[in-house]
Short mmCIF file of C-alpha atoms and ligand atoms in Angstrom, two decimals:
data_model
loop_
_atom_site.label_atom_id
_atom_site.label_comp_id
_atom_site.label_asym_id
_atom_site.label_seq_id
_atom_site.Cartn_x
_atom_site.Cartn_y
_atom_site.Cartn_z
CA UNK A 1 0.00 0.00 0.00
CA UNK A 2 1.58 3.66 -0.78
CA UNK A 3 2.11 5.36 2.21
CA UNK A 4 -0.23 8.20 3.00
CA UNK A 5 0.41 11.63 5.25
CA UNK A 6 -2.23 12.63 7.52
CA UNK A 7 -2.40 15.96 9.96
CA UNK A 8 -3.54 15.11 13.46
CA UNK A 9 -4.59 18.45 15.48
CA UNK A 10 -4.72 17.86 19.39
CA UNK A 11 -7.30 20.71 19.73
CA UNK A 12 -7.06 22.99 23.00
CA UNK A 13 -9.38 20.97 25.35
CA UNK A 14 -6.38 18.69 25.09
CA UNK A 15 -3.86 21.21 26.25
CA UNK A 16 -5.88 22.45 28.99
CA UNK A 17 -7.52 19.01 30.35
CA UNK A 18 -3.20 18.22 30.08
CA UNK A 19 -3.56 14.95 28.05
CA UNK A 20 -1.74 15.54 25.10
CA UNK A 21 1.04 13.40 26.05
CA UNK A 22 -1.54 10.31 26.86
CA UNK A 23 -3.09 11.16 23.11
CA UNK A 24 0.24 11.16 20.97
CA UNK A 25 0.98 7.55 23.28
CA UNK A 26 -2.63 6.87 21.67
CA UNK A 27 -1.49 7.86 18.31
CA UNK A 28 1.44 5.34 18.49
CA UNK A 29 -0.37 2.48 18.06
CA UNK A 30 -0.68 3.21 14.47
CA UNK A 31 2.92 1.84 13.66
CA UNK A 32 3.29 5.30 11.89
CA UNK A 33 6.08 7.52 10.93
CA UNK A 34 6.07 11.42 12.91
CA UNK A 35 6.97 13.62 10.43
CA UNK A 36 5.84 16.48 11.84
CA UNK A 37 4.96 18.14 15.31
CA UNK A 38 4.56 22.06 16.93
CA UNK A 39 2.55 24.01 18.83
CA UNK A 40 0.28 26.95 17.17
CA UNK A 41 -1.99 29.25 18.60
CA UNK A 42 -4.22 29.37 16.37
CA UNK A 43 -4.67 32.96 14.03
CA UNK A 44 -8.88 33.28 13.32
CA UNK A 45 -7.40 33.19 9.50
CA UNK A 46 -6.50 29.81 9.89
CA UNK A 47 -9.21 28.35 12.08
CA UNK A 48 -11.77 29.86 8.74
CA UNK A 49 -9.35 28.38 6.58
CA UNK A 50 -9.14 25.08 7.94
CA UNK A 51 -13.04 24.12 8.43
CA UNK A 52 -13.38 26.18 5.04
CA UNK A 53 -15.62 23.55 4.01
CA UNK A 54 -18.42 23.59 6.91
CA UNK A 55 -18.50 27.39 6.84
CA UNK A 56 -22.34 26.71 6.00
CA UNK A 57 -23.08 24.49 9.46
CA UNK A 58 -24.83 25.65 12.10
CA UNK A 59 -21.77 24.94 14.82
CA UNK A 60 -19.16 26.83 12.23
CA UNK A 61 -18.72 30.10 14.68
CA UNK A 62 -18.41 27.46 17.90
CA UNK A 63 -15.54 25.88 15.51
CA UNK A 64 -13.74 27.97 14.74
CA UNK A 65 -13.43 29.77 18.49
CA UNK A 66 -13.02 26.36 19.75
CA UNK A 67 -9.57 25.95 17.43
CA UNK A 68 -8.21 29.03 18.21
CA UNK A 69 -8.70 27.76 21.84
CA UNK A 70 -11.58 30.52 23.17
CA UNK A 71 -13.18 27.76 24.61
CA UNK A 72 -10.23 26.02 26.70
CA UNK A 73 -8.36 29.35 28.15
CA UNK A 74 -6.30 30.52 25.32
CA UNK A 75 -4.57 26.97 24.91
CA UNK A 76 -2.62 26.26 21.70
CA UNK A 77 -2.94 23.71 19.08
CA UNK A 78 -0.43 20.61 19.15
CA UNK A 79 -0.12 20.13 15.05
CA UNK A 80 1.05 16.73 14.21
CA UNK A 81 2.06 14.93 10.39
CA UNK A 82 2.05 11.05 10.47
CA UNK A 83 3.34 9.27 7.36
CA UNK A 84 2.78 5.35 6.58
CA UNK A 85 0.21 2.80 4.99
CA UNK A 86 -3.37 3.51 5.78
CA UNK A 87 -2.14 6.36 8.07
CA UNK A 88 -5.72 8.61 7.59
CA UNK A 89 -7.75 5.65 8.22
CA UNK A 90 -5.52 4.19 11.41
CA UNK A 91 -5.33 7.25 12.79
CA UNK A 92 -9.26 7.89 12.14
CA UNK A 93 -10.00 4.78 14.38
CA UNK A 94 -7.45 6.04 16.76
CA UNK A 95 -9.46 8.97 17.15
CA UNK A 96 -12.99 7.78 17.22
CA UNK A 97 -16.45 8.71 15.86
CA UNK A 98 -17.09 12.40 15.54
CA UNK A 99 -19.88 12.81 18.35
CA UNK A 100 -17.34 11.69 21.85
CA UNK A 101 -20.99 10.20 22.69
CA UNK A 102 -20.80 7.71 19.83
CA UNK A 103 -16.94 7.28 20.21
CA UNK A 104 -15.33 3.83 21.14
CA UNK A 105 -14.62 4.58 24.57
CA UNK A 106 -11.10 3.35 24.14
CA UNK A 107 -10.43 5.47 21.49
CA UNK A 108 -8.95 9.75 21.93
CA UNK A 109 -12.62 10.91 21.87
CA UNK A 110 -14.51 8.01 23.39
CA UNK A 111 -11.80 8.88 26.44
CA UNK A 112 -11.30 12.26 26.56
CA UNK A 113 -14.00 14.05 24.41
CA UNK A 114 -17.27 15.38 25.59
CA UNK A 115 -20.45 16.96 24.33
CA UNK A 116 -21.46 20.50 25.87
CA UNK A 117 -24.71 21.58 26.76
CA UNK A 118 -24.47 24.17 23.85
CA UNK A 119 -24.18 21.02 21.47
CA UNK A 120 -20.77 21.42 20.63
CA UNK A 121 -18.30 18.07 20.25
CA UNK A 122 -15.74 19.03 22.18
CA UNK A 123 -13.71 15.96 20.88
CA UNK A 124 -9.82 16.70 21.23
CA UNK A 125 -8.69 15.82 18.14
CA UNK A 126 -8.90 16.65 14.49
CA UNK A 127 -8.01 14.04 11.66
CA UNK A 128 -7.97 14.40 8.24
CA UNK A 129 -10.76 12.30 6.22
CA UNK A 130 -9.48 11.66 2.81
CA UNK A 131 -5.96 11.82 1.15
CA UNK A 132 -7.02 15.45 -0.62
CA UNK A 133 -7.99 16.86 2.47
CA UNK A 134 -5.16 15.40 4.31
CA UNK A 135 -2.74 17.81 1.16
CA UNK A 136 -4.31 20.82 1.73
CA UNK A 137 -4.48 20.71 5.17
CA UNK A 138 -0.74 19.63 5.43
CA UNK A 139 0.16 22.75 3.27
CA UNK A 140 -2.20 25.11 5.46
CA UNK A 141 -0.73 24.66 9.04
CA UNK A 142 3.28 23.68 7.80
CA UNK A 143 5.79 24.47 5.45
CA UNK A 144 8.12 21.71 3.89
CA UNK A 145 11.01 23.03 5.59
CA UNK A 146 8.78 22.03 8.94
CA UNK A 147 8.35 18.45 7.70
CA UNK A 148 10.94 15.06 7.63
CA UNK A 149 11.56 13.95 4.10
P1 IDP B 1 -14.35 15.16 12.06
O1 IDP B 1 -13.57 16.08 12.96
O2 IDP B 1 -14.69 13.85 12.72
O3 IDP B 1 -13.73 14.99 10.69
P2 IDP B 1 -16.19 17.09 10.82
O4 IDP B 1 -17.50 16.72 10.21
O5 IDP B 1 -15.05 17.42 9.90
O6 IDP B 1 -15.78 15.89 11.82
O7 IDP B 1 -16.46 18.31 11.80
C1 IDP B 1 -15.42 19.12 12.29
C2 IDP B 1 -15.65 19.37 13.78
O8 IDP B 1 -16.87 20.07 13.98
C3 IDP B 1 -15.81 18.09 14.61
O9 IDP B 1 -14.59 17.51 14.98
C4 IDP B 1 -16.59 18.60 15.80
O10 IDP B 1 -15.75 19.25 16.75
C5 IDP B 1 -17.51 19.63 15.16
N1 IDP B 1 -18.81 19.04 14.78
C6 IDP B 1 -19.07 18.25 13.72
N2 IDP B 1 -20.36 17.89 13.65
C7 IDP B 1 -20.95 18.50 14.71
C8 IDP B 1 -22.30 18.54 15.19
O11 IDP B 1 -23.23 17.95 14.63
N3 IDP B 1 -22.51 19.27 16.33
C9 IDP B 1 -21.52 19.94 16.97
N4 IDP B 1 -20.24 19.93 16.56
C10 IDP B 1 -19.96 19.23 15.44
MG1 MG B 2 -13.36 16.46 9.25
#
């Protein structure tokens, strides 16, 4: 199988509930290669720009303020790039079903996440879903000179 790159976001509930270290331990199990890993506080330019494509959902505003950490006291972003066979769809089940409610309750969000009385899934981590998402997301939060070959 030709190996794939995937960005992993540990969103700021995971900085401020101090579990980042137990997620990337999580993220291990995938067998995959870290190409990839810093902390960003998150500009509102680039929160917009990454959930560019659900800019027409109800939750969009909640989103975005959630990524740039307005939710979880300021806390930054921990922006990861894993590289390896099947590395969007292991680290997908490493991560868990959208809603933390639904979530394998071994898995990132099944642990960690929660749902708030507002609605919002406040799930910890972001994943990309498909290999073309997975490129332009890779290109939006590094540069190549950030990145392992
Ligand atoms: P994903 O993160 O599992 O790929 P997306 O559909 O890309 O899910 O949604 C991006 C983020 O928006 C989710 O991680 C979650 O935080 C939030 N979200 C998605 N769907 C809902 C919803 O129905 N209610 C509240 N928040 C949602
Ligand atoms: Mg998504």
């Amino acid at each position: 199988m030709t190996p794939q790159s995937v960005l992993v976001l540990i969103k700021p509930d995971g900085l401020q509930k101090a579990v980042a270290g137990e997620v990337i331990s999580l993220f291990s199990a995938g067998d995959l290669k870290l190409v990839g890993l810093k902390l960003v506080q998150v500009p509102l330019k680039l929160a917009r720009a990454h959930y560019g494509h659900l800019r027409g959902q109800t939750f969009f505003a909640e989103i975005v303020d959630y990524l740039m950490g307005k939710l979880h006291g300021n806390n930054p972003v921990v922006a990861m790039v894993y590289t390896g066979p099947d590395a969007i769809a292991k680290c997908r089940r490493i991560a868990g079903a959208t809603n933390p409610e639904a979530a394998d309750p071994k898995s990132v969000r099944g642990k960690f996440g929660r749902v708030t009385t507002k609605g919002v899934f406040e799930n910890l981590v972001h994943v990309s879903s498909d290999v073309k998402e997975a490129r332009r997301e890779i290109k939006l939060w590094f540069r190549k000179s950030e990145l392992l070959a």
